[in-house]
Short mmCIF file of C-alpha atoms in Angstrom, two decimals:
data_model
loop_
_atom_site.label_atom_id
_atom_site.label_comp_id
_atom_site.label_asym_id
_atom_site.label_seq_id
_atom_site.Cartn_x
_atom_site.Cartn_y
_atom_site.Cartn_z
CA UNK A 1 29.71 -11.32 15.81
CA UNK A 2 26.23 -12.19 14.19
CA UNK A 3 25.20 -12.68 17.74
CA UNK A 4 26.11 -9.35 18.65
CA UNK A 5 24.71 -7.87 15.48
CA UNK A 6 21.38 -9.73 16.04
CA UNK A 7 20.92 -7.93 20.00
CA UNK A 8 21.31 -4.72 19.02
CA UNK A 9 19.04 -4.99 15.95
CA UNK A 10 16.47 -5.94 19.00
CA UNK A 11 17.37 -3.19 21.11
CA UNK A 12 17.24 -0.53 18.02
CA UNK A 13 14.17 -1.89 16.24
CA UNK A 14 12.11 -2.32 20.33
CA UNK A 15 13.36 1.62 20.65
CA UNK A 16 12.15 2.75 17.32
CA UNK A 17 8.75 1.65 17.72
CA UNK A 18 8.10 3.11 20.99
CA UNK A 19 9.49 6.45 19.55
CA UNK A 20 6.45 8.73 18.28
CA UNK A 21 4.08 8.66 15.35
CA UNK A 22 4.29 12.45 13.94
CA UNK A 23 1.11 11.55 12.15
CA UNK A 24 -0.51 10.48 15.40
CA UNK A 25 -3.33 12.69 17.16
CA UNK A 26 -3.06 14.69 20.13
CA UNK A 27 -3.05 12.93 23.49
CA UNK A 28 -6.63 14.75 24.45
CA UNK A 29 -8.21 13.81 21.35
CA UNK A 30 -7.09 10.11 21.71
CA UNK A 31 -8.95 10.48 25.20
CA UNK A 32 -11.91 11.94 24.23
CA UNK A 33 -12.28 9.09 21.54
CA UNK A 34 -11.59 6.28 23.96
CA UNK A 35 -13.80 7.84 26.47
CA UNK A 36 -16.63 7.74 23.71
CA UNK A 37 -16.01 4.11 22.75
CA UNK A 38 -16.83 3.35 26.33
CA UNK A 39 -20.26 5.08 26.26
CA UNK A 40 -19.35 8.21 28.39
CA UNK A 41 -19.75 10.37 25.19
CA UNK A 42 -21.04 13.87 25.99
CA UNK A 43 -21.69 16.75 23.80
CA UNK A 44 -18.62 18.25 25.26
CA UNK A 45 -16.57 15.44 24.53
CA UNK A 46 -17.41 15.46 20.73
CA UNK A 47 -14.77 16.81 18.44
CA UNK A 48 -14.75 17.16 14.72
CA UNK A 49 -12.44 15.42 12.89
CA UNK A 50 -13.06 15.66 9.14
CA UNK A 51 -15.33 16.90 6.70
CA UNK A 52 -16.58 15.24 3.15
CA UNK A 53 -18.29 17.75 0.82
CA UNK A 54 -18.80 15.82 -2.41
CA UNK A 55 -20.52 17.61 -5.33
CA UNK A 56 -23.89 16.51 -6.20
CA UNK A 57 -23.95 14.24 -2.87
CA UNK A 58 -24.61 14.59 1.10
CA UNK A 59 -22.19 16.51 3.21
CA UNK A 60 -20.53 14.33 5.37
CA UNK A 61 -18.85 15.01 8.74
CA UNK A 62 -16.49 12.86 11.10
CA UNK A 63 -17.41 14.12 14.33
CA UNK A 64 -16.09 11.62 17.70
CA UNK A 65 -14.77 8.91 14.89
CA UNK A 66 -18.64 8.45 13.89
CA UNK A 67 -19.77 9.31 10.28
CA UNK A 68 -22.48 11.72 9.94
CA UNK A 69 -24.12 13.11 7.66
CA UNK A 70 -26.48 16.13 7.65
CA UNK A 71 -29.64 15.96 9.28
CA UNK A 72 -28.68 12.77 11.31
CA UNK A 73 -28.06 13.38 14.94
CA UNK A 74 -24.64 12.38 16.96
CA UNK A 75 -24.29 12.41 20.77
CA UNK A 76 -27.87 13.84 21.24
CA UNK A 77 -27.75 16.70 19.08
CA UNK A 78 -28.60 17.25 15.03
CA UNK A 79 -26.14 18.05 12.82
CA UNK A 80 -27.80 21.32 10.97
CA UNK A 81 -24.95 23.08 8.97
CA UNK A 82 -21.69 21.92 7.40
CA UNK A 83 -18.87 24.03 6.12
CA UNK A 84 -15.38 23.29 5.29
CA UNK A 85 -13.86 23.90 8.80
CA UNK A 86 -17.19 23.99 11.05
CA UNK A 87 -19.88 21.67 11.80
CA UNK A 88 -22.96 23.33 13.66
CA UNK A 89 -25.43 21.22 15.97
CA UNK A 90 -28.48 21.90 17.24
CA UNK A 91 -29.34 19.82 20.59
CA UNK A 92 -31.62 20.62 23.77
CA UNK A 93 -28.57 22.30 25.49
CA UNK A 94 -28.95 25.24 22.11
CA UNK A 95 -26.58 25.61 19.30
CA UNK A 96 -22.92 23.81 19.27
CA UNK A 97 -20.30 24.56 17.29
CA UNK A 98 -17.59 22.11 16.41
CA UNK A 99 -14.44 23.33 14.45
CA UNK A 100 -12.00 21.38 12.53
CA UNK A 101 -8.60 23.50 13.98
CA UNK A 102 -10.19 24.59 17.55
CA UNK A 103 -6.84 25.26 19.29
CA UNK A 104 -5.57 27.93 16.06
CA UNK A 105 -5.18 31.09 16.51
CA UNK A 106 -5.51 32.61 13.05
CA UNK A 107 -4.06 36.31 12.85
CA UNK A 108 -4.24 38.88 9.81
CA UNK A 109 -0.93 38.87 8.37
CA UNK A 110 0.55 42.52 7.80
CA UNK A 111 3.10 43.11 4.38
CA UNK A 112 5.47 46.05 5.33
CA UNK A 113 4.76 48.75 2.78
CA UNK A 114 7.61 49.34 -0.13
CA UNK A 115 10.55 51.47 0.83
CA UNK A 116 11.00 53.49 -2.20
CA UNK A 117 8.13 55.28 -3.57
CA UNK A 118 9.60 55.87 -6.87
CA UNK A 119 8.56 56.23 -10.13
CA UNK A 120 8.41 53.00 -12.54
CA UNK A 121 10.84 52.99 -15.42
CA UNK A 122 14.03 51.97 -16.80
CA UNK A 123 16.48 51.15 -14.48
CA UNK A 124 19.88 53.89 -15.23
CA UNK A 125 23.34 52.68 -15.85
CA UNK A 126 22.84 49.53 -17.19
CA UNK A 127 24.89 48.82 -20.22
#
């Protein structure tokens, strides 16, 4: 019985960790990253990945799994603006933009107008 117990505690615990990370990137970003570990990084490979704004210090940007900070260049370009979602370089090939959510959408959200267009006042029939 233990030997039967012990097999499928293989089986179970081999098929729950090739089942997927939630918390693990996108497949193309995982490319991108290996490819630039291998030294084929190009500018259009680059992707930002986090930003550090710390009060008082240098902004700080994760862009290709490199830290960089502002004024220092990454993948041939310089690194001339930092907001909270955006990183702006400025390279040979002219101005790149690198944004922290690149494949949202982000749409104004509408709130229906109220039905009843009454007046404001004490509610009738309550005891």
């Amino acid at each position: 019985m233990k030997l039967i117990f012990l097999a499928w505690l293989v089986c179970v615990s081999s098929a729950y960790a090739q089942s997927n990370d939630p918390t693990r990137p996108p497949a193309a970003w995982l490319t991108s990253a290996e490819a630039g570990a291998s030294g084929l990084e190009s500018d259009a490979g680059l992707r930002l990945q986090s930003v550090l704004l710390r009060p008082g210090g240098r902004p700080v940007a994760i862009i290709g799994g490199k830290t960089v900070a502002l004024g220092e260049r990454v993948g041939g370009a310089k690194l001339v603006r930092l907001t909270e979602r955006e990183a702006v370089l400025q390279g040979a090939d002219g101005v790149t933009r690198l944004y922290l959510t690149p494949d949202v959408e982000k749409q104004m959200i509408v709130t229906p107008k109220s039905r009843k267009t009454g007046k404001a006042g004490p509610v009738k029939d309550l005891p």
